[in-house]
Coordinates of C-alpha atoms and ligand atoms in Angstrom, one line a residue:
M1 CA 133.7 -58.1 -57.6
K2 CA 136.6 -60.0 -58.2
W3 CA 134.7 -63.0 -59.9
N4 CA 137.7 -66.6 -59.9
D5 CA 135.2 -69.1 -58.9
K6 CA 134.6 -71.5 -62.7
N7 CA 131.9 -72.9 -62.4
S8 CA 131.9 -77.1 -62.2
F9 CA 129.6 -78.5 -64.7
H10 CA 129.4 -76.2 -68.0
I11 CA 132.1 -75.1 -70.7
E12 CA 134.4 -72.6 -69.6
P13 CA 137.2 -71.0 -71.2
V14 CA 140.5 -70.5 -69.2
Q15 CA 140.6 -67.2 -70.4
G16 CA 139.2 -64.8 -73.3
L17 CA 136.1 -64.9 -74.0
L18 CA 133.3 -67.7 -76.0
N19 CA 130.4 -67.8 -77.4
D20 CA 129.1 -70.1 -79.8
P21 CA 129.1 -72.9 -79.8
N22 CA 129.7 -75.6 -83.0
G23 CA 130.8 -78.1 -84.5
L24 CA 129.4 -80.8 -81.8
I25 CA 129.9 -84.4 -83.1
Q26 CA 130.3 -87.7 -81.6
F27 CA 133.4 -88.9 -83.5
K28 CA 135.6 -91.8 -82.6
G29 CA 133.6 -92.7 -79.5
K30 CA 134.5 -88.6 -78.2
Y31 CA 132.3 -86.0 -78.3
Y32 CA 134.0 -82.0 -80.0
F33 CA 132.7 -79.4 -78.7
F34 CA 134.2 -76.3 -80.4
H35 CA 133.4 -72.3 -79.9
Q36 CA 133.4 -69.4 -81.0
W37 CA 137.0 -67.7 -78.6
N38 CA 138.9 -64.6 -78.5
R39 CA 141.8 -65.7 -76.5
F40 CA 143.6 -63.0 -76.0
D41 CA 140.8 -60.6 -74.7
T42 CA 137.0 -60.4 -73.3
D43 CA 136.4 -58.7 -76.2
H44 CA 134.9 -59.8 -79.8
T45 CA 138.0 -58.2 -82.0
Y46 CA 139.4 -62.2 -82.3
K47 CA 137.2 -65.0 -83.2
E48 CA 138.7 -68.6 -83.7
W49 CA 137.4 -72.3 -83.0
G50 CA 138.4 -73.4 -79.4
L51 CA 138.4 -77.2 -78.3
F52 CA 136.7 -79.3 -75.6
T53 CA 136.4 -83.3 -75.9
S54 CA 134.9 -85.3 -72.8
T55 CA 133.8 -89.2 -73.3
D56 CA 130.7 -88.6 -71.6
L57 CA 129.3 -85.3 -71.7
V58 CA 129.5 -84.6 -68.2
N59 CA 134.0 -84.2 -67.2
W60 CA 135.5 -82.4 -69.7
E61 CA 139.4 -81.6 -71.6
N62 CA 140.1 -78.3 -72.7
P63 CA 143.0 -79.4 -76.0
G64 CA 142.0 -75.2 -77.1
T65 CA 142.6 -74.1 -80.2
A66 CA 141.7 -76.0 -82.7
I67 CA 140.5 -73.6 -86.3
V68 CA 142.7 -70.6 -86.9
P69 CA 142.6 -66.8 -88.7
D70 CA 145.4 -67.4 -91.1
Q71 CA 143.9 -67.1 -94.7
K72 CA 142.9 -64.1 -97.0
E73 CA 139.0 -66.0 -97.1
D74 CA 139.6 -65.3 -92.9
K75 CA 141.5 -63.0 -91.5
D76 CA 139.2 -61.3 -89.7
G77 CA 137.8 -64.4 -87.9
I78 CA 136.0 -67.8 -87.9
Y79 CA 133.1 -67.8 -87.4
S80 CA 130.8 -70.0 -86.4
G81 CA 129.3 -73.6 -88.1
S82 CA 129.3 -77.3 -87.7
A83 CA 130.5 -80.4 -88.5
V84 CA 129.9 -84.2 -89.3
E85 CA 131.8 -87.6 -90.3
K86 CA 132.7 -89.3 -93.3
A87 CA 134.5 -92.3 -93.9
G88 CA 136.4 -91.9 -91.0
M89 CA 137.2 -88.4 -90.7
L90 CA 136.3 -84.7 -89.8
Y91 CA 134.7 -82.1 -91.3
V92 CA 133.9 -79.1 -90.7
F93 CA 132.2 -75.5 -91.8
Y94 CA 133.2 -72.4 -90.7
T95 CA 132.1 -68.5 -92.4
G96 CA 135.7 -67.3 -92.7
N97 CA 135.1 -63.8 -91.8
T98 CA 136.7 -60.4 -93.7
K99 CA 136.9 -57.0 -93.5
E100 CA 138.2 -54.7 -94.7
N101 CA 138.1 -50.8 -94.6
N102 CA 134.7 -51.9 -92.4
V103 CA 133.7 -53.7 -95.7
R104 CA 132.6 -57.2 -94.7
K105 CA 132.9 -60.0 -97.2
S106 CA 132.0 -63.8 -95.4
A107 CA 132.5 -67.4 -97.7
Q108 CA 131.5 -70.7 -96.0
K109 CA 134.8 -72.8 -96.1
I110 CA 136.2 -76.0 -95.1
A111 CA 138.5 -77.5 -93.0
I112 CA 139.6 -81.6 -92.7
S113 CA 140.9 -83.8 -89.6
S114 CA 141.4 -87.6 -89.7
D115 CA 142.4 -87.9 -85.4
G116 CA 140.4 -84.2 -84.1
K117 CA 143.6 -82.9 -83.6
T118 CA 145.3 -81.1 -86.8
F119 CA 143.2 -79.5 -89.1
V120 CA 143.6 -79.1 -92.6
K121 CA 141.8 -75.9 -94.7
K122 CA 140.5 -76.3 -98.1
N123 CA 141.3 -74.1 -100.4
Q124 CA 137.3 -73.1 -102.2
G125 CA 134.7 -71.0 -100.1
I126 CA 131.5 -71.2 -100.8
K127 CA 130.4 -67.2 -102.2
T128 CA 127.2 -65.2 -101.3
P129 CA 124.5 -65.9 -103.7
E130 CA 122.9 -63.4 -105.9
G131 CA 120.4 -61.6 -104.3
F132 CA 121.7 -62.4 -100.3
T133 CA 124.1 -59.3 -98.2
E134 CA 127.8 -60.5 -96.9
H135 CA 126.0 -61.0 -93.7
H136 CA 126.2 -64.5 -94.8
R137 CA 127.3 -66.9 -92.0
D138 CA 126.8 -69.9 -89.6
P139 CA 127.2 -72.6 -92.1
K140 CA 125.4 -76.3 -90.5
V141 CA 125.4 -79.9 -92.5
W142 CA 123.5 -83.0 -93.2
Q143 CA 123.3 -86.1 -94.2
S144 CA 119.5 -86.9 -95.6
Q145 CA 118.0 -88.3 -100.0
G146 CA 122.7 -90.1 -100.5
K147 CA 123.0 -86.5 -100.4
W148 CA 124.7 -83.4 -98.1
W149 CA 123.1 -80.3 -97.4
M150 CA 123.5 -76.9 -95.8
I151 CA 122.0 -73.7 -94.9
V152 CA 123.8 -70.2 -94.2
G153 CA 122.1 -67.9 -91.9
A154 CA 121.5 -64.9 -94.8
Q155 CA 119.8 -61.4 -94.9
T156 CA 118.8 -60.7 -98.5
T157 CA 119.2 -57.9 -100.0
Q158 CA 115.5 -56.6 -99.8
N159 CA 116.9 -56.3 -95.4
V160 CA 115.2 -59.6 -94.3
G161 CA 116.1 -62.0 -92.3
A162 CA 117.2 -65.7 -94.9
I163 CA 118.2 -69.6 -94.9
T164 CA 119.9 -69.9 -97.8
L165 CA 120.2 -73.4 -98.7
F166 CA 122.8 -75.2 -100.2
V167 CA 123.7 -79.7 -101.2
S168 CA 126.4 -81.6 -102.1
L169 CA 127.5 -85.4 -102.9
D170 CA 130.7 -84.7 -101.3
L171 CA 130.9 -82.2 -98.9
L172 CA 133.3 -80.1 -101.0
H173 CA 132.1 -78.9 -104.5
W174 CA 128.2 -77.4 -103.4
E175 CA 126.2 -75.7 -105.3
F176 CA 123.4 -73.3 -103.9
Q177 CA 120.1 -74.3 -104.1
G178 CA 117.9 -70.9 -103.4
T179 CA 116.1 -69.7 -99.7
F180 CA 115.2 -72.6 -98.0
Y181 CA 113.0 -70.3 -95.2
T182 CA 112.7 -66.8 -94.9
D183 CA 109.9 -64.2 -93.5
S184 CA 109.6 -60.9 -92.3
A185 CA 109.4 -62.9 -88.2
L186 CA 113.6 -63.6 -89.1
E187 CA 113.5 -59.8 -88.6
Q188 CA 117.0 -58.0 -91.0
M189 CA 119.4 -61.4 -90.1
C190 CA 118.9 -64.8 -89.1
E191 CA 121.8 -66.0 -87.4
C192 CA 123.4 -70.2 -86.9
P193 CA 120.7 -71.9 -88.3
D194 CA 119.7 -76.3 -87.7
V195 CA 117.7 -78.3 -89.0
F196 CA 117.0 -81.4 -87.3
S197 CA 114.3 -84.7 -87.5
L198 CA 112.5 -85.5 -84.1
T199 CA 109.7 -87.9 -85.9
N200 CA 109.9 -89.3 -88.8
D201 CA 107.0 -86.1 -89.0
V202 CA 108.3 -84.0 -87.2
D203 CA 111.3 -81.7 -87.8
I204 CA 112.1 -78.7 -86.0
L205 CA 113.6 -75.4 -88.0
T206 CA 115.5 -73.1 -85.0
V207 CA 116.6 -69.5 -85.3
C208 CA 118.1 -66.8 -84.4
P209 CA 116.5 -63.7 -86.2
Q210 CA 118.7 -60.7 -85.3
R211 CA 117.5 -56.9 -85.7
R212 CA 118.7 -54.3 -87.1
T213 CA 117.9 -50.4 -87.4
S214 CA 121.1 -49.4 -89.5
I215 CA 123.1 -51.0 -92.3
E216 CA 125.9 -48.5 -90.6
E217 CA 128.6 -52.7 -89.8
N218 CA 128.3 -50.6 -85.7
D219 CA 124.7 -51.3 -85.3
L220 CA 124.1 -50.1 -82.1
S221 CA 120.3 -51.4 -81.0
L222 CA 121.1 -55.2 -82.0
S223 CA 118.4 -57.5 -80.6
S224 CA 118.4 -60.8 -81.2
Y225 CA 117.1 -64.1 -79.3
A226 CA 117.5 -68.0 -80.1
G227 CA 113.3 -69.5 -81.4
Y228 CA 112.3 -72.2 -83.8
L229 CA 109.1 -73.4 -86.0
I230 CA 107.5 -76.2 -86.3
G231 CA 106.8 -77.4 -89.4
K232 CA 108.5 -80.4 -92.3
I233 CA 111.3 -80.3 -94.6
D234 CA 110.7 -80.4 -98.1
Y235 CA 113.4 -82.0 -99.8
K236 CA 112.0 -81.7 -103.4
K237 CA 110.8 -77.7 -102.9
K238 CA 113.9 -77.8 -101.1
K239 CA 112.5 -75.4 -98.8
F240 CA 111.4 -75.6 -94.9
V241 CA 107.6 -75.9 -94.8
P242 CA 106.5 -74.5 -91.3
E243 CA 103.4 -75.3 -89.5
S244 CA 103.7 -73.1 -86.8
D245 CA 105.7 -69.4 -85.8
I246 CA 108.9 -69.0 -84.6
L247 CA 108.6 -70.7 -80.5
L248 CA 110.9 -69.6 -77.6
L249 CA 113.1 -71.8 -77.0
D250 CA 114.7 -70.5 -73.8
Y251 CA 112.0 -67.8 -71.3
G252 CA 115.4 -67.8 -69.4
F253 CA 117.7 -64.4 -69.4
D254 CA 120.9 -65.9 -71.7
F255 CA 120.7 -68.9 -74.4
Y256 CA 121.4 -68.2 -77.8
A257 CA 122.8 -69.7 -81.1
P258 CA 121.8 -72.8 -79.5
Q259 CA 122.9 -76.5 -82.2
S260 CA 122.4 -79.7 -81.7
F261 CA 124.2 -82.6 -83.4
E262 CA 122.2 -87.0 -82.8
D263 CA 124.9 -89.2 -80.5
D264 CA 125.7 -92.5 -80.9
K265 CA 122.2 -93.9 -78.5
G266 CA 120.3 -91.1 -81.1
R267 CA 119.5 -88.8 -78.9
R268 CA 119.0 -85.6 -80.5
I269 CA 120.6 -83.5 -78.0
M270 CA 121.9 -78.7 -78.0
V271 CA 123.4 -77.0 -76.9
A272 CA 124.0 -72.0 -76.9
W273 CA 126.2 -70.0 -75.2
M274 CA 124.7 -68.8 -72.0
S275 CA 124.3 -65.4 -72.9
R276 CA 122.4 -62.5 -74.3
M277 CA 123.8 -59.8 -72.6
S278 CA 124.0 -56.2 -73.2
E279 CA 127.2 -55.3 -74.1
L280 CA 127.7 -52.9 -70.4
E281 CA 126.6 -56.5 -69.2
E282 CA 129.5 -58.2 -70.9
A283 CA 131.4 -55.6 -70.6
Q284 CA 131.0 -55.3 -66.1
C285 CA 130.3 -59.3 -66.0
P286 CA 131.9 -60.4 -63.1
T287 CA 134.6 -62.9 -63.8
T288 CA 135.8 -60.0 -66.5
K289 CA 138.0 -58.6 -64.2
S290 CA 139.1 -62.7 -64.0
G291 CA 140.4 -62.8 -67.2
Y292 CA 137.4 -64.7 -69.0
V293 CA 133.5 -64.0 -69.8
H294 CA 130.2 -66.3 -71.0
C295 CA 130.3 -69.8 -70.9
L296 CA 127.7 -72.5 -72.1
T297 CA 124.5 -73.8 -71.6
M298 CA 124.1 -77.6 -70.3
P299 CA 123.7 -80.0 -73.5
R300 CA 119.9 -81.4 -73.5
E301 CA 118.8 -84.4 -74.9
L302 CA 115.5 -83.1 -76.8
K303 CA 112.2 -84.9 -77.6
W304 CA 108.9 -84.7 -79.6
L305 CA 105.8 -85.1 -76.7
N306 CA 102.2 -85.0 -76.8
N307 CA 103.0 -82.2 -80.1
Q308 CA 105.1 -80.7 -78.3
L309 CA 109.0 -79.6 -78.1
R310 CA 110.6 -81.0 -74.6
Q311 CA 114.1 -80.1 -73.9
V312 CA 115.1 -82.9 -70.6
P313 CA 118.0 -82.5 -68.5
L314 CA 120.6 -85.4 -69.6
E315 CA 120.7 -88.9 -67.8
E316 CA 124.3 -89.1 -67.3
Y317 CA 124.2 -85.6 -65.2
K318 CA 122.9 -88.0 -62.6
Q319 CA 126.8 -89.1 -61.9
L320 CA 127.6 -85.3 -59.8
R321 CA 124.8 -86.2 -57.1
K322 CA 126.5 -86.6 -54.0
E323 CA 124.5 -86.1 -51.1
E324 CA 121.0 -86.0 -51.0
Q325 CA 118.7 -85.0 -48.6
K326 CA 114.8 -85.0 -49.0
Y327 CA 112.1 -82.7 -47.3
T328 CA 107.9 -83.0 -47.9
S329 CA 106.7 -79.9 -45.3
A330 CA 104.8 -78.1 -46.8
N331 CA 107.8 -74.8 -46.3
A332 CA 111.5 -75.0 -45.7
V333 CA 114.8 -73.2 -45.4
I334 CA 117.6 -75.5 -46.1
K335 CA 120.7 -74.2 -45.6
N336 CA 123.5 -77.3 -46.1
C337 CA 124.2 -76.0 -50.3
Q338 CA 127.2 -76.4 -51.7
K339 CA 128.0 -73.9 -54.8
A340 CA 127.0 -76.5 -57.4
Y341 CA 123.4 -78.3 -56.8
E342 CA 120.7 -79.7 -58.3
I343 CA 116.6 -79.6 -56.6
L344 CA 114.0 -82.1 -57.5
I345 CA 110.5 -81.0 -57.0
D346 CA 107.3 -83.4 -57.2
L347 CA 104.9 -80.9 -56.8
G348 CA 102.1 -84.6 -56.3
D349 CA 100.0 -84.0 -59.4
S350 CA 99.7 -80.0 -60.4
T351 CA 100.0 -77.6 -57.5
P352 CA 98.1 -73.8 -57.2
T353 CA 100.9 -72.0 -56.2
F354 CA 104.7 -72.3 -54.4
Y355 CA 106.9 -70.1 -54.1
L356 CA 110.8 -70.9 -53.9
T357 CA 114.3 -68.3 -53.5
L358 CA 117.6 -69.9 -54.2
N359 CA 120.9 -68.6 -53.5
A360 CA 119.6 -66.3 -50.2
G361 CA 117.4 -64.9 -52.1
M362 CA 119.4 -64.2 -55.4
N363 CA 116.7 -65.7 -57.9
S364 CA 113.0 -66.7 -57.7
L365 CA 110.5 -68.6 -58.3
E366 CA 107.0 -67.9 -57.7
Y367 CA 103.9 -69.6 -59.4
K368 CA 100.5 -68.1 -58.4
K369 CA 96.6 -68.2 -60.8
G370 CA 98.1 -69.8 -63.7
L371 CA 101.9 -67.2 -63.7
L372 CA 105.5 -68.3 -63.2
Q373 CA 107.6 -65.9 -62.9
I374 CA 111.6 -66.5 -62.3
S375 CA 114.1 -63.7 -61.7
R376 CA 117.3 -62.8 -60.7
I377 CA 119.7 -59.9 -59.7
N378 CA 121.1 -57.9 -62.4
W379 CA 125.2 -57.4 -61.5
V380 CA 124.7 -54.6 -63.8
S381 CA 121.8 -51.8 -62.4
G382 CA 121.5 -55.0 -58.4
K383 CA 118.2 -54.4 -59.6
K384 CA 115.6 -57.5 -59.0
E385 CA 114.6 -58.9 -63.1
M386 CA 112.1 -61.0 -63.8
K387 CA 110.6 -63.4 -67.0
E388 CA 107.4 -64.6 -67.2
L389 CA 104.9 -67.0 -68.3
A390 CA 101.5 -67.8 -68.5
L391 CA 101.1 -71.8 -67.4
E392 CA 97.8 -73.5 -67.3
E393 CA 99.7 -76.4 -65.5
L394 CA 102.8 -76.6 -62.1
H395 CA 103.9 -81.1 -62.0
S396 CA 107.2 -80.7 -61.2
L397 CA 110.8 -78.8 -61.5
Q398 CA 113.8 -79.6 -62.0
I399 CA 116.8 -76.6 -61.0
F400 CA 120.4 -77.0 -61.4
C401 CA 123.1 -74.7 -59.8
D402 CA 126.3 -73.7 -61.0
N403 CA 128.7 -71.1 -58.9
S404 CA 127.5 -69.0 -61.0
T405 CA 124.8 -69.8 -63.6
V406 CA 120.5 -71.2 -63.1
E407 CA 118.6 -73.5 -65.7
F408 CA 115.6 -74.7 -64.5
F409 CA 113.2 -77.0 -66.4
I410 CA 109.2 -77.3 -66.0
N411 CA 106.9 -80.0 -65.9
E412 CA 110.0 -82.3 -67.5
G413 CA 110.8 -79.5 -70.2
Q414 CA 107.7 -78.6 -71.1
Y415 CA 109.5 -75.1 -71.1
V416 CA 113.1 -74.5 -70.0
F417 CA 114.9 -70.7 -68.1
S418 CA 118.5 -70.6 -68.2
M419 CA 120.6 -67.6 -66.6
R420 CA 124.2 -66.1 -65.7
S421 CA 123.5 -64.7 -61.7
F422 CA 126.8 -64.2 -59.5
C423 CA 126.1 -64.2 -56.0
D424 CA 128.3 -61.9 -54.0
S425 CA 127.6 -63.6 -50.7
F426 CA 128.8 -67.6 -51.2
S427 CA 125.4 -68.4 -49.1
R428 CA 123.5 -70.8 -51.4
E429 CA 120.3 -71.1 -48.5
I430 CA 117.1 -72.4 -50.1
T431 CA 114.0 -71.8 -48.7
Y432 CA 110.1 -73.0 -50.2
Q433 CA 106.6 -72.6 -49.3
E434 CA 103.3 -74.4 -49.7
L435 CA 104.3 -77.2 -51.3
G436 CA 101.3 -79.4 -51.4
K437 CA 100.8 -82.6 -49.4
K438 CA 102.2 -85.6 -51.8
G439 CA 104.8 -83.0 -52.5
S440 CA 108.3 -84.2 -52.4
V441 CA 110.9 -81.1 -53.0
V442 CA 115.1 -83.4 -53.5
V443 CA 118.0 -82.0 -53.5
Y444 CA 121.6 -83.4 -54.1
N445 CA 124.9 -81.4 -53.7
Y446 CA 127.6 -81.9 -56.6
Ligands
FRU501 C1 125.9 -65.4 -83.3 C2 127.9 -64.9 -83.8 C3 127.5 -65.2 -85.4 C4 128.5 -65.3 -85.7 C5 129.6 -65.1 -85.2 C6 130.8 -64.1 -84.6 O1 126.8 -65.4 -82.2 O2 127.6 -63.8 -84.6 O3 126.5 -65.8 -86.1 O4 128.9 -65.8 -87.0 O5 128.5 -65.3 -83.2 O6 131.0 -64.9 -82.8

């Protein structure tokens, strides 16, 4: 199947391979979403930072290349990182990656821009501290207590995932402060860490534990996922103090390397790479024949409600709503859907059972006996595959479908299931069954 049908409201590269979101920031009134990019091919052999910008987080411009690997310390890849603003200047932090004879070296690097277009790289790089391997990458920087802090994803020389901490007063000179967090649950390496406060009492540490079964660079059985811990940053002890185990950030098939930032409305917004594909799924992803692969998830606002993390679609998406259709019957077949649409389902107070199919059966949602099951048809195997969650109560659903993505927000963002999903037929038929008496289903074509 050749796939020429780009998504309409997800960030997707014009060509090549996109992975992690990087350097998310609102700078001089504009949102900047950088990302990992191989602009030459649909594989991981080259990495630079590409860029999308927006004033409303829904309509995007694509200036393209922002930072390229052109120095000794970053010649084999401008890897993931973050951005902050200081005195009207944009500072970006990324990992410069080199590989000589299959030996990896990492340095955390700095580049500065006054206009968000031209980036001047600083010569110095932060070296990997003792006790950690060269799997040391993905710096995330923030300001607190009158200082700048940086956490970096790491692997100890004992082969355990960890997060290192650095401090700076000027964003240029950084001092190692020790291990911010480590635990065997971080597996053998922790990629793309992020940490932020949601209330005065609640800090969230997001982590991507990566299981490595061999110390070889070409470990073929890598596996990883994105999770979070609830806890507190202890700035005196310079540690993250967890109050929970690692919880899943997203229950779907495709969500990895999330990053967050705060905008001028005080919202904490998170975006992720919409892929956790296997190598085979990536190579056979229907878009690769058209010369591009992967996209980012929709940005989501993070909130703390009833002692839980909520991920809520941004208000801004409401501007995409065009035709509205409303249904209140117990069962219905809805035929006139466009390729991009939103469904808002109010299940009344709560419902014991509910069944939904989307995109002419390509995706389904079933809720019965306290179990929620969401499926897609895998483009490699052609078979239905399922993700499930024990859920005491289901009372609302908000679902966003783009040409090849589906994001299910359950109970006002209590849980989210994100996935890529490719329909051969362009039928977008929706069916549902067993809607309760007080329930309603609203479909908006985009
Ligand atoms: C996560 C990751 C990061 C790294 C980047 C390279 O997907 O492996 O750890 O910086 O991708 O593209």
